[in-house]
mmCIF file of C-alpha atoms and ligand atoms in Angstrom:
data_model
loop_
_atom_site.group_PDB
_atom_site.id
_atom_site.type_symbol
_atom_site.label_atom_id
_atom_site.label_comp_id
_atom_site.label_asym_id
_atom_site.label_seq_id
_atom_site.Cartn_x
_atom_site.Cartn_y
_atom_site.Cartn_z
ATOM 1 C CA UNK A 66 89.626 132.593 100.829
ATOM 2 C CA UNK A 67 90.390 129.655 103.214
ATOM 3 C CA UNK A 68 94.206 128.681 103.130
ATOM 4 C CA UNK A 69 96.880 126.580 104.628
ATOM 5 C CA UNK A 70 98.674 129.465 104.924
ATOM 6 C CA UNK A 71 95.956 131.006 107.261
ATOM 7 C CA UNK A 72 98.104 131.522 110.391
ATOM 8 C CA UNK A 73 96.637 128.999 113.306
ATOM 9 C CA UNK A 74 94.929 130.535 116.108
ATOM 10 C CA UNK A 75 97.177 129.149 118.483
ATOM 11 C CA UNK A 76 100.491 130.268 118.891
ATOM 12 C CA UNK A 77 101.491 127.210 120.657
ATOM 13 C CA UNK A 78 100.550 124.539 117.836
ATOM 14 C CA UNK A 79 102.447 125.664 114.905
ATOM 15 C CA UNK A 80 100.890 124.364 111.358
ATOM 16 C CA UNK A 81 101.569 120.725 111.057
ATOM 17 C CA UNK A 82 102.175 120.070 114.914
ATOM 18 C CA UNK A 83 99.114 118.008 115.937
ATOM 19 C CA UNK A 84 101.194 117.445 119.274
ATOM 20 C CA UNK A 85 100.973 120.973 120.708
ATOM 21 C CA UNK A 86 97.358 121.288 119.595
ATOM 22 C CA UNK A 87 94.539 121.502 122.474
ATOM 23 C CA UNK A 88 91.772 118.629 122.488
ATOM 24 C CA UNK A 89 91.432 115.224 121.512
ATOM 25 C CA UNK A 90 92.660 112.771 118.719
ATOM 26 C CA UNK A 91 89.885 112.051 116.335
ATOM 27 C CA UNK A 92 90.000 108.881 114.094
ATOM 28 C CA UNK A 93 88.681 109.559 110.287
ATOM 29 C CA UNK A 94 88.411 108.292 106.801
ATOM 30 C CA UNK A 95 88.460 111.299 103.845
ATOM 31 C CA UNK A 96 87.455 109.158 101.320
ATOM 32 C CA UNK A 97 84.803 107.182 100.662
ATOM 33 C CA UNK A 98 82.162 106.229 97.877
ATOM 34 C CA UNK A 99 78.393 105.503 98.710
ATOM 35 C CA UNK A 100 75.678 103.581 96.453
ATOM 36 C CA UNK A 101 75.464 107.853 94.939
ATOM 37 C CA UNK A 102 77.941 106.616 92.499
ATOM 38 C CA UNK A 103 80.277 103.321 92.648
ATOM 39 C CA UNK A 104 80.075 102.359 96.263
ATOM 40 C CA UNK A 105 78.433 99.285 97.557
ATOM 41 C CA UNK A 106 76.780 100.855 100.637
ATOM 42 C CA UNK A 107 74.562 103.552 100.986
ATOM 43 C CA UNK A 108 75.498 106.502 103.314
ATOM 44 C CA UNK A 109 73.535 105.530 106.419
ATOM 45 C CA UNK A 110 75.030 102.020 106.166
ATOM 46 C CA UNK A 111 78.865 103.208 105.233
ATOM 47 C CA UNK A 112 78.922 105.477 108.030
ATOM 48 C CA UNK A 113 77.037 102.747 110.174
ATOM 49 C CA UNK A 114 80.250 100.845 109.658
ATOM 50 C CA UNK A 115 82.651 103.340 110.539
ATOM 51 C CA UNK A 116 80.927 104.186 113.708
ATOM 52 C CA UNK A 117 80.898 100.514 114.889
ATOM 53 C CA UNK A 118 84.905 100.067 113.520
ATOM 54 C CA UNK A 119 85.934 102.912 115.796
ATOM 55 C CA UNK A 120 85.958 105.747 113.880
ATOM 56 C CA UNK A 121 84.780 109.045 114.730
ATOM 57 C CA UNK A 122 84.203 111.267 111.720
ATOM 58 C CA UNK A 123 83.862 110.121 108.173
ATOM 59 C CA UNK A 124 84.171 112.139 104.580
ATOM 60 C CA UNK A 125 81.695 111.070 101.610
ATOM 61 C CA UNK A 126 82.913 111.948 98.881
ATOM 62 C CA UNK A 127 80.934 110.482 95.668
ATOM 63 C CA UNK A 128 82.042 110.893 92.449
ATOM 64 C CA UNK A 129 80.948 114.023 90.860
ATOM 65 C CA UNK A 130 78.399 114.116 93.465
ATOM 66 C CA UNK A 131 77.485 115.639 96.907
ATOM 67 C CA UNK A 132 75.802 112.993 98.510
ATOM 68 C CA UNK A 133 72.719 113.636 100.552
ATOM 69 C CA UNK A 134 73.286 113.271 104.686
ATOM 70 C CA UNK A 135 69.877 112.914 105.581
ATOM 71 C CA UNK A 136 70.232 109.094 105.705
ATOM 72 C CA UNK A 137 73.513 109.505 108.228
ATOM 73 C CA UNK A 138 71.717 111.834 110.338
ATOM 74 C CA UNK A 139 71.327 110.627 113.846
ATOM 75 C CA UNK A 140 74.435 108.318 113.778
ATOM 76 C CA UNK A 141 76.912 108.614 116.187
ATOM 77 C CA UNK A 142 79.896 109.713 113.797
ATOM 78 C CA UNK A 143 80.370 112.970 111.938
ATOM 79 C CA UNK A 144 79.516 112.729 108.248
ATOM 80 C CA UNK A 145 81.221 115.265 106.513
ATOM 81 C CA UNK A 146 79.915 116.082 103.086
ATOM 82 C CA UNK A 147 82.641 116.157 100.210
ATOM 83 C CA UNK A 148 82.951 114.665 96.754
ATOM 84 C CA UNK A 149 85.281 113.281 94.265
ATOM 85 C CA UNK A 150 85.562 115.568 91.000
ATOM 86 C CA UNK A 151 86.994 114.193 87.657
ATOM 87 C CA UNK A 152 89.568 117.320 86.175
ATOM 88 C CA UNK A 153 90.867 118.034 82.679
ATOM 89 C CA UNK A 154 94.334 117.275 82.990
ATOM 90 C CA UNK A 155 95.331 116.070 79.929
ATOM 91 C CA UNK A 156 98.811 115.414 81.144
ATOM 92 C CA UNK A 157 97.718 112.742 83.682
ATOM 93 C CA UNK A 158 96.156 109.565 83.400
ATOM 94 C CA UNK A 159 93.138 110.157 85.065
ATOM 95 C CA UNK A 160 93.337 112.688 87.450
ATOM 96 C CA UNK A 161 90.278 113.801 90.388
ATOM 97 C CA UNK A 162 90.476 116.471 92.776
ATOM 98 C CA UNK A 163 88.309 114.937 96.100
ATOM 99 C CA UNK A 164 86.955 117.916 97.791
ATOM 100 C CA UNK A 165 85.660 117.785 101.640
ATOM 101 C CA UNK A 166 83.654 120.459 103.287
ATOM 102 C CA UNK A 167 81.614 121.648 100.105
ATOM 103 C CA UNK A 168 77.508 121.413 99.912
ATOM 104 C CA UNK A 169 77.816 121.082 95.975
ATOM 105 C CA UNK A 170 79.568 120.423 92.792
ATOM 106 C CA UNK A 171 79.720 123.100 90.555
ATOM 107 C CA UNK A 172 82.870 122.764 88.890
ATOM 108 C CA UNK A 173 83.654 119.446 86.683
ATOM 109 C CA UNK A 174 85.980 118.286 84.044
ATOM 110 C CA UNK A 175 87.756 121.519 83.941
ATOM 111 C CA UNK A 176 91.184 122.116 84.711
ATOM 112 C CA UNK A 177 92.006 121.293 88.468
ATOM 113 C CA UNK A 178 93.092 124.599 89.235
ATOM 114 C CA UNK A 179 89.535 126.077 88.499
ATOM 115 C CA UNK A 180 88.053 123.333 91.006
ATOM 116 C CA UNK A 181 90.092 124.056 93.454
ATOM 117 C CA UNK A 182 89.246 127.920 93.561
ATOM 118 C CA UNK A 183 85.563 126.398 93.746
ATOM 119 C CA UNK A 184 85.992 124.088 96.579
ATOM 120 C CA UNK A 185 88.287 126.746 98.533
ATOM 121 C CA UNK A 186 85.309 129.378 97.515
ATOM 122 C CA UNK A 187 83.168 127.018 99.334
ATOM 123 C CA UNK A 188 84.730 127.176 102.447
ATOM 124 C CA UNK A 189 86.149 123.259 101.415
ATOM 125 C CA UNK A 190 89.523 121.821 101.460
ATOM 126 C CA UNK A 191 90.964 120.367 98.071
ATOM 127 C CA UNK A 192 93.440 117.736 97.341
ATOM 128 C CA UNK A 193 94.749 115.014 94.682
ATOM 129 C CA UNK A 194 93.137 111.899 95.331
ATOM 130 C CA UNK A 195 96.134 109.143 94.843
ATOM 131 C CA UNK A 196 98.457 111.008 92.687
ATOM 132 C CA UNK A 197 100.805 107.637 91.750
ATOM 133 C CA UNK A 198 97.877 105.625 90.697
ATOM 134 C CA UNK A 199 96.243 108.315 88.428
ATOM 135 C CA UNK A 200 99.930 109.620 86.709
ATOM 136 C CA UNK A 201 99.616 113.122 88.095
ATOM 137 C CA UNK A 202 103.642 113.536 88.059
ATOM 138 C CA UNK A 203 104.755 116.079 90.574
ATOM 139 C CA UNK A 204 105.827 118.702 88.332
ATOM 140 C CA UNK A 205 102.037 118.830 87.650
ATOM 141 C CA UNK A 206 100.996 119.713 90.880
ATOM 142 C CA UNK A 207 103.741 122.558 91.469
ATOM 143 C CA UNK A 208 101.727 125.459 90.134
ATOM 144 C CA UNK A 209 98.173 124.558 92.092
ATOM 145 C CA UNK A 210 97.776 127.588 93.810
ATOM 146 C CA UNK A 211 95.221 126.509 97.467
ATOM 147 C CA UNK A 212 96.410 122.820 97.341
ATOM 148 C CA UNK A 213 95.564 121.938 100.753
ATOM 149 C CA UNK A 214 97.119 118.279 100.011
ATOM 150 C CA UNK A 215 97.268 114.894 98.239
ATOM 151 C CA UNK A 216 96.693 111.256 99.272
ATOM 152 C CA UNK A 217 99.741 109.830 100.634
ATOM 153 C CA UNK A 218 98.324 106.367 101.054
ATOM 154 C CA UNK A 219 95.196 104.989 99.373
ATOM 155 C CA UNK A 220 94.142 101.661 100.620
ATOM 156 C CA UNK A 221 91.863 100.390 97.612
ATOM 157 C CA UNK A 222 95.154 101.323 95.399
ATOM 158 C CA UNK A 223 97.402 100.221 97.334
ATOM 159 C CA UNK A 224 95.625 96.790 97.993
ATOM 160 C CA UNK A 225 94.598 96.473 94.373
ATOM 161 C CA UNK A 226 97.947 96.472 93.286
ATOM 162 C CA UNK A 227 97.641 99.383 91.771
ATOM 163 C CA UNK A 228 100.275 102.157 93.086
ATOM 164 C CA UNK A 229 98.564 103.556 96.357
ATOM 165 C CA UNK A 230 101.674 105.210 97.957
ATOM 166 C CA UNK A 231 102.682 108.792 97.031
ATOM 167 C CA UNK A 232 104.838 110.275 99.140
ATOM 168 C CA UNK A 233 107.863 110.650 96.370
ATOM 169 C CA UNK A 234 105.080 112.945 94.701
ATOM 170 C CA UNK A 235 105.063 114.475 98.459
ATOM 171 C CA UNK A 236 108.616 115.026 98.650
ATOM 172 C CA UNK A 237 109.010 116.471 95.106
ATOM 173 C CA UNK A 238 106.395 119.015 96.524
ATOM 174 C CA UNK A 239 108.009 119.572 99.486
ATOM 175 C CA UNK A 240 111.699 119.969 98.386
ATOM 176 C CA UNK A 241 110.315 123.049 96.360
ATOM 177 C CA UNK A 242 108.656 124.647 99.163
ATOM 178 C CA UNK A 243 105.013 123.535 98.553
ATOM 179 C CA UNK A 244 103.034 123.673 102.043
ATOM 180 C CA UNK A 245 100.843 120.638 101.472
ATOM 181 C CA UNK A 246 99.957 117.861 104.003
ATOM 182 C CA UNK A 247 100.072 114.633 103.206
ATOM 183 C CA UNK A 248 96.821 111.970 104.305
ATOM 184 C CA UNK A 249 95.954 108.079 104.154
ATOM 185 C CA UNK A 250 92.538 107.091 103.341
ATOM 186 C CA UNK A 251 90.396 104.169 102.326
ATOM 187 C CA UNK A 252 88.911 105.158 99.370
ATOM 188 C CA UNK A 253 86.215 102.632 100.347
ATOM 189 C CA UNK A 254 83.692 101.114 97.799
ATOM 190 C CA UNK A 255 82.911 97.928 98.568
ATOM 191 C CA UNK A 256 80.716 96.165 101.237
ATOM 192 C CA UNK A 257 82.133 93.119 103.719
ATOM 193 C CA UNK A 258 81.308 90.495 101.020
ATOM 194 C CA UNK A 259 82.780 91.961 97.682
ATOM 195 C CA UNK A 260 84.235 89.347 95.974
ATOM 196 C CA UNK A 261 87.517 90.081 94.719
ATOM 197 C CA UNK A 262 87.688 89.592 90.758
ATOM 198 C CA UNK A 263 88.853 86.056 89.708
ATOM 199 C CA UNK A 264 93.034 85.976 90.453
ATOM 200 C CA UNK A 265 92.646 88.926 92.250
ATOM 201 C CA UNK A 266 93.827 89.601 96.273
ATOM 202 C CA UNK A 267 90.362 90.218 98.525
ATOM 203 C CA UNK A 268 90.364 94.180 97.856
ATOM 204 C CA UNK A 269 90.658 96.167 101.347
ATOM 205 C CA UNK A 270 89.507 99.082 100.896
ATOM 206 C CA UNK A 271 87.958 99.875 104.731
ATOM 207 C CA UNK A 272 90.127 100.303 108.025
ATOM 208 C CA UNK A 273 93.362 100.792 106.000
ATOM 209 C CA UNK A 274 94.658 103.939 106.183
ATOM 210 C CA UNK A 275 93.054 106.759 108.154
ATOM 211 C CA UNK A 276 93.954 109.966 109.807
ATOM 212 C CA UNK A 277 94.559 110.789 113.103
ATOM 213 C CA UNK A 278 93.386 114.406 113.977
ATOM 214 C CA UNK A 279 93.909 116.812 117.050
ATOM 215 C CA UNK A 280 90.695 119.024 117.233
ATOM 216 C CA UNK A 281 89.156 120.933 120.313
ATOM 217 C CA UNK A 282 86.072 119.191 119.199
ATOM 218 C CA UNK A 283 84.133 116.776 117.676
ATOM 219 C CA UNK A 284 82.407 118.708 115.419
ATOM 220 C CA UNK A 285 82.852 119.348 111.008
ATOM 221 C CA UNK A 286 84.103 122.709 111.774
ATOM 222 C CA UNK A 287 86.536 121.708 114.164
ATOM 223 C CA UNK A 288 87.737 118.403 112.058
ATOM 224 C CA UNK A 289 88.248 120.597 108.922
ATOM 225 C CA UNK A 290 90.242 123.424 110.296
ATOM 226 C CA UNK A 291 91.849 120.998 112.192
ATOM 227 C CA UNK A 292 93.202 119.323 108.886
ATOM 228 C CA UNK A 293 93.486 122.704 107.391
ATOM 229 C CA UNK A 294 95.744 123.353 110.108
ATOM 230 C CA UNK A 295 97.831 120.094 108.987
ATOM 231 C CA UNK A 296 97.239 119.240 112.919
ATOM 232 C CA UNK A 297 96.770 115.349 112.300
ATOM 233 C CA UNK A 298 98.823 112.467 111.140
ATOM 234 C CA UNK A 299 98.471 109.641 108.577
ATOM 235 C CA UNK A 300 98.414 105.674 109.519
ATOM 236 C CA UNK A 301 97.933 102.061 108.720
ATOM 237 C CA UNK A 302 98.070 101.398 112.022
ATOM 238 C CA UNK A 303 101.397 102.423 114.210
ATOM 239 C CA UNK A 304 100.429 105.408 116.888
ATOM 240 C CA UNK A 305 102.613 108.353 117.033
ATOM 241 C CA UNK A 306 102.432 109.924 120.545
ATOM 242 C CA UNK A 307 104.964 112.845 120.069
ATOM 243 C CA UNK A 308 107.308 114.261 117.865
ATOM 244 C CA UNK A 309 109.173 117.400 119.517
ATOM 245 C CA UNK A 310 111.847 119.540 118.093
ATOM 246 C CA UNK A 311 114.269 121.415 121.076
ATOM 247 C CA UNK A 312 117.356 122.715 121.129
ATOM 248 C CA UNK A 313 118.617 121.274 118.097
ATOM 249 C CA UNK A 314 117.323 117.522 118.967
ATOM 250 C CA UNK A 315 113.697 116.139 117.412
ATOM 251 C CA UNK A 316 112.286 113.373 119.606
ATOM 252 C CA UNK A 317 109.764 110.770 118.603
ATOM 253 C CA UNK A 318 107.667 108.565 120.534
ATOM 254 C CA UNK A 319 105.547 105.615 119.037
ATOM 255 C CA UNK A 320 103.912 102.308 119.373
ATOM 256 C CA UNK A 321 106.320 99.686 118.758
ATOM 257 C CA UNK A 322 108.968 100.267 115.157
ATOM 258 C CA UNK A 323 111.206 98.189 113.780
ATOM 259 C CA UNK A 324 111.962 101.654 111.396
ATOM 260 C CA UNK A 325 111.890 105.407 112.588
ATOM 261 C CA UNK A 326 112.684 107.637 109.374
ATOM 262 C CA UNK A 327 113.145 111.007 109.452
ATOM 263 C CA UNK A 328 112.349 112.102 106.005
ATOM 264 C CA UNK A 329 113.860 115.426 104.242
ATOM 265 C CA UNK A 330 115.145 117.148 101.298
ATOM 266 C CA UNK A 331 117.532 115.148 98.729
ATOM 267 C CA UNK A 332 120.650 114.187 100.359
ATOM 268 C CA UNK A 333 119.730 114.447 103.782
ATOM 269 C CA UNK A 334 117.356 112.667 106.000
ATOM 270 C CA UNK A 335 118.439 109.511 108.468
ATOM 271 C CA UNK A 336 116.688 106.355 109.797
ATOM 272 C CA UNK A 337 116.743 104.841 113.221
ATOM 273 C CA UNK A 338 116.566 101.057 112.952
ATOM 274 C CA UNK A 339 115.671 98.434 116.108
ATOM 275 C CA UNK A 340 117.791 96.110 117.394
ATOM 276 C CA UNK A 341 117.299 92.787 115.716
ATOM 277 C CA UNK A 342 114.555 90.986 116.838
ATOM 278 C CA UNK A 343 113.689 93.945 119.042
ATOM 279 C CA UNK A 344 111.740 96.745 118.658
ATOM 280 C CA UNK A 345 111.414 100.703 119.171
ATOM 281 C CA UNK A 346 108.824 103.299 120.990
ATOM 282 C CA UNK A 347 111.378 106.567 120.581
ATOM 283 C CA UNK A 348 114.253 108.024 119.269
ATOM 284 C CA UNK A 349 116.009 111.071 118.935
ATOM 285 C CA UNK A 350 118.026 112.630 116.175
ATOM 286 C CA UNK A 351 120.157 115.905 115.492
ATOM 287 C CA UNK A 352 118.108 118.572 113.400
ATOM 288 C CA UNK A 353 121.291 118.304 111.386
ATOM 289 C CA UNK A 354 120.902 114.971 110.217
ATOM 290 C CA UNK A 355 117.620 116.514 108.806
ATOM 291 C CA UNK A 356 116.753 119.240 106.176
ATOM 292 C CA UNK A 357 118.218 121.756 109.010
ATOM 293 C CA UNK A 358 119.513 124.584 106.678
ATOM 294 C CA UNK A 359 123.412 124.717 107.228
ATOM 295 C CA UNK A 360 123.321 120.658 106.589
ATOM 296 C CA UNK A 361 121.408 121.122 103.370
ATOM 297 C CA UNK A 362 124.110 123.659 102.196
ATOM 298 C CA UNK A 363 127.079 121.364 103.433
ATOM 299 C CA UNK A 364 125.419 118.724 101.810
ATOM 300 C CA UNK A 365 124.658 120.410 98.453
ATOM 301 C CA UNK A 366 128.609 121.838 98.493
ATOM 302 C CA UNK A 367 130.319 118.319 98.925
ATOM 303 C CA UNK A 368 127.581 116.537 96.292
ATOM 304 C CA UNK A 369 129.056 119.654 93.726
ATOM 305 C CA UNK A 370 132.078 119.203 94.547
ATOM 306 C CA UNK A 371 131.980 115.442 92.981
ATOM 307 C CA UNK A 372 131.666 116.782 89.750
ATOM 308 C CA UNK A 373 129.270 119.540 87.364
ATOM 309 C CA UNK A 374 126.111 120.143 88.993
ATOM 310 C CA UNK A 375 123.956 122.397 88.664
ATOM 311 C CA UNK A 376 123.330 123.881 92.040
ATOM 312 C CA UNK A 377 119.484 123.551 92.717
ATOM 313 C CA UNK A 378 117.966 127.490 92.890
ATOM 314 C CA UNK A 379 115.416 127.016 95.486
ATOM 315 C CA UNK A 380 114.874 124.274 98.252
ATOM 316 C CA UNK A 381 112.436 123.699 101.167
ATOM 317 C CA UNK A 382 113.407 122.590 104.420
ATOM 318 C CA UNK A 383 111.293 120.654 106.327
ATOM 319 C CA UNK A 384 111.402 116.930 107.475
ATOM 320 C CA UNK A 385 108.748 114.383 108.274
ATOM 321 C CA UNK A 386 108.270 111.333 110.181
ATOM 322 C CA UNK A 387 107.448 107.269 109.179
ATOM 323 C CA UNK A 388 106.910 104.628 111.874
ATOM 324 C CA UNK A 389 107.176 101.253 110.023
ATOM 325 C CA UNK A 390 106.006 98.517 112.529
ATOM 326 C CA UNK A 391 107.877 95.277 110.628
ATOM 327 C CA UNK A 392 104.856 94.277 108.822
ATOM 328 C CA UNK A 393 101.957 96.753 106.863
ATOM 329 C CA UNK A 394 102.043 99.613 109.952
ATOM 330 C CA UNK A 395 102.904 102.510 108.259
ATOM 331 C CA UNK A 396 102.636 105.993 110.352
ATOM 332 C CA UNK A 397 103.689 109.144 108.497
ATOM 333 C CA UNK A 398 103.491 112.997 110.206
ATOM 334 C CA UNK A 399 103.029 115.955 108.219
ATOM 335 C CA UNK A 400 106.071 118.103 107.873
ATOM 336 C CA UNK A 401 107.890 120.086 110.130
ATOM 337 C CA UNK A 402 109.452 123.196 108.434
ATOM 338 C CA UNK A 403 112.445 125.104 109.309
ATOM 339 C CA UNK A 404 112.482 128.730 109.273
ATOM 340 C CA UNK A 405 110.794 129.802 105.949
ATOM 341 C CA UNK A 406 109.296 127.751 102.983
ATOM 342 C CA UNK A 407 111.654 128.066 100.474
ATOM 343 C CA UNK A 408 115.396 128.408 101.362
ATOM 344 C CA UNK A 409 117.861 129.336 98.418
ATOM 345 C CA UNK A 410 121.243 128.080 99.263
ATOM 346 C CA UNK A 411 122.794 130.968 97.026
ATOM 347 C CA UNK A 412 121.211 133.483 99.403
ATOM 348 C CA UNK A 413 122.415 131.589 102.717
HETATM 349 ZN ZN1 ZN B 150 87.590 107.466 95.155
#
């Protein structure tokens, strides 16, 4: 069975390390809808538009439905079959499991666990579509078992008002060890001229949050064990050039910041801030302002020491990256773990 846990062929690009990956930066959208359920274009024109906008590989994923890629065929962009599956999850709003990489649905309105083993039995990669907008809490997610990842960003969420950023639900998974990358995406279903409804913001739901991916190739294989391999990064529109842990120092070069945060577990973590009225392309922190583990258990002991907690039993520790460029830019790397998955500060 396909996992994220599948070592990477390559010694020298470590899971979640698009920088030390061999090949080229592909730029692709993992989620969008086609006139094969709510969306306003039909394949050939949707991917039509991504081509033209830049892009160079692009994920259909209908609701319920594989969508047929005759129509795409020809066009100068990888169409990558996928879908959008509705789950019984009684404790969530309204949850859906998109899958990419699979030729059909077979598994529907069932719990998400069982369409997960069926997308992962397909050779597919599964993850929560917008996890803040549809309720899925994070303790929710904690028992999936082949969770490749969950929407980080989601543009036509985000831009409808309605609770597009998750990455609280990606740090909840995180902190307790869960391997899972984190991806923007459009979500796209509406054409140029959608009219917003009455009140409403113009939705954007196209060229608003993509992925970045490292892949020898341009080619569906490539692209999906490339994001398998968590060798890509997540944007609204700030470039992240390198981010390189050595001897006890992670550096980070980027287009132009006003914000470089270096995300961990609870208590930890730091930010790098411009100069007013000035901006950043780098900066370099100590691993042990991080999730680094002899911080975490420093940290842990003084926050104790302040009065009766609990001591958490298990931890991950891991930090991540997010370029904020002053104004929408968001840029957010997938996680960089240290040592092990789960670290238990009683056993360190
Ligand atoms: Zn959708």
């Amino acid at each position: 069975m396909p996992s994220h846990f599948a070592p990477v062929s390559d010694e020298d690009a470590p899971a979640g390390d698009p920088f030390r990956a061999p090949g080229e930066w592909y730029r692709g959208n993992t989620h969008t809808h086609s006139t094969c359920s709510d969306g306003k274009l039909s394949v050939g024109q949707v991917a039509d538009w991504y081509e033209r906008h830049g892009y160079d590989f692009l994920c259909i994923t209908d609701h319920n439905v594989v969508a047929p890629l005759d129509e795409a065929a020809g066009a100068g962009i990888v169409v990558i079959p996928g879908a959008e599956i509705g789950v019984a999850w009684p404790q969530a709003a309204l949850a859906e499991v998109c899958a990419i990489g699979i030729r059909e649905v077979r598994r529907k309105h069932v719990h998400p666990q069982e369409v997960i083993d069926d997308v992962l039995d397909q050779g597919g990669i599964p993850f929560i579509s917008h996890p803040h907008m549809s309720g899925v809490y994070s303790s929710l997610m904690m028992d999936l078992e082949g969770l490749v990842g969950i929407e980080i960003f989601n543009a036509a969420c985000q831009h409808s008002g309605r609770r597009g950023v998750s990455t609280t639900h990606w740090d909840d998974l995180l902190t307790c060890g869960r391997r899972v990358w984190g991806w923007a995406c459009d979500d796209r279903h509406t054409d140029d001229e959608y009219p917003p409804p009455p009140g409403c913001l113009p939705y954007r739901d196209h060229a608003k949050g993509w992925i970045m991916v490292r892949a020898p190739r341009r080619s569906e294989e490539a692209i999906l064990q490339a994001i398998r391999d968590g060798h890509f990064y997540s944007t609204t529109g700030p470039t992240i050039h390198d981010i390189r842990v050595e001897e006890g120092m992670i550096h980070v070069r980027c287009s132009e910041a006003k914000q470089i945060t270096f995300a961990s577990v609870p208590w930890t973590g730091t930010r790098v801030h411009a100069e007013p009225g000035g901006s950043l392309t780098e900066a370099s922190v100590s691993t042990g302002a991080v999730g680094e583990p002899s911080r975490i258990m420093g940290t842990i002991a003084n926050s104790a020491n302040l009065g009766d907690h609990p001591r958490p039993k298990k931890m991950g520790s891991y930090f991540r990256v997010e370029i904020w460029d002053g104004e929408d830019g968001y840029a957010w790397s997938n996680p960089h773990w240290f040592g092990t998955a789960s670290w238990t500060p009683d056993e360190a």
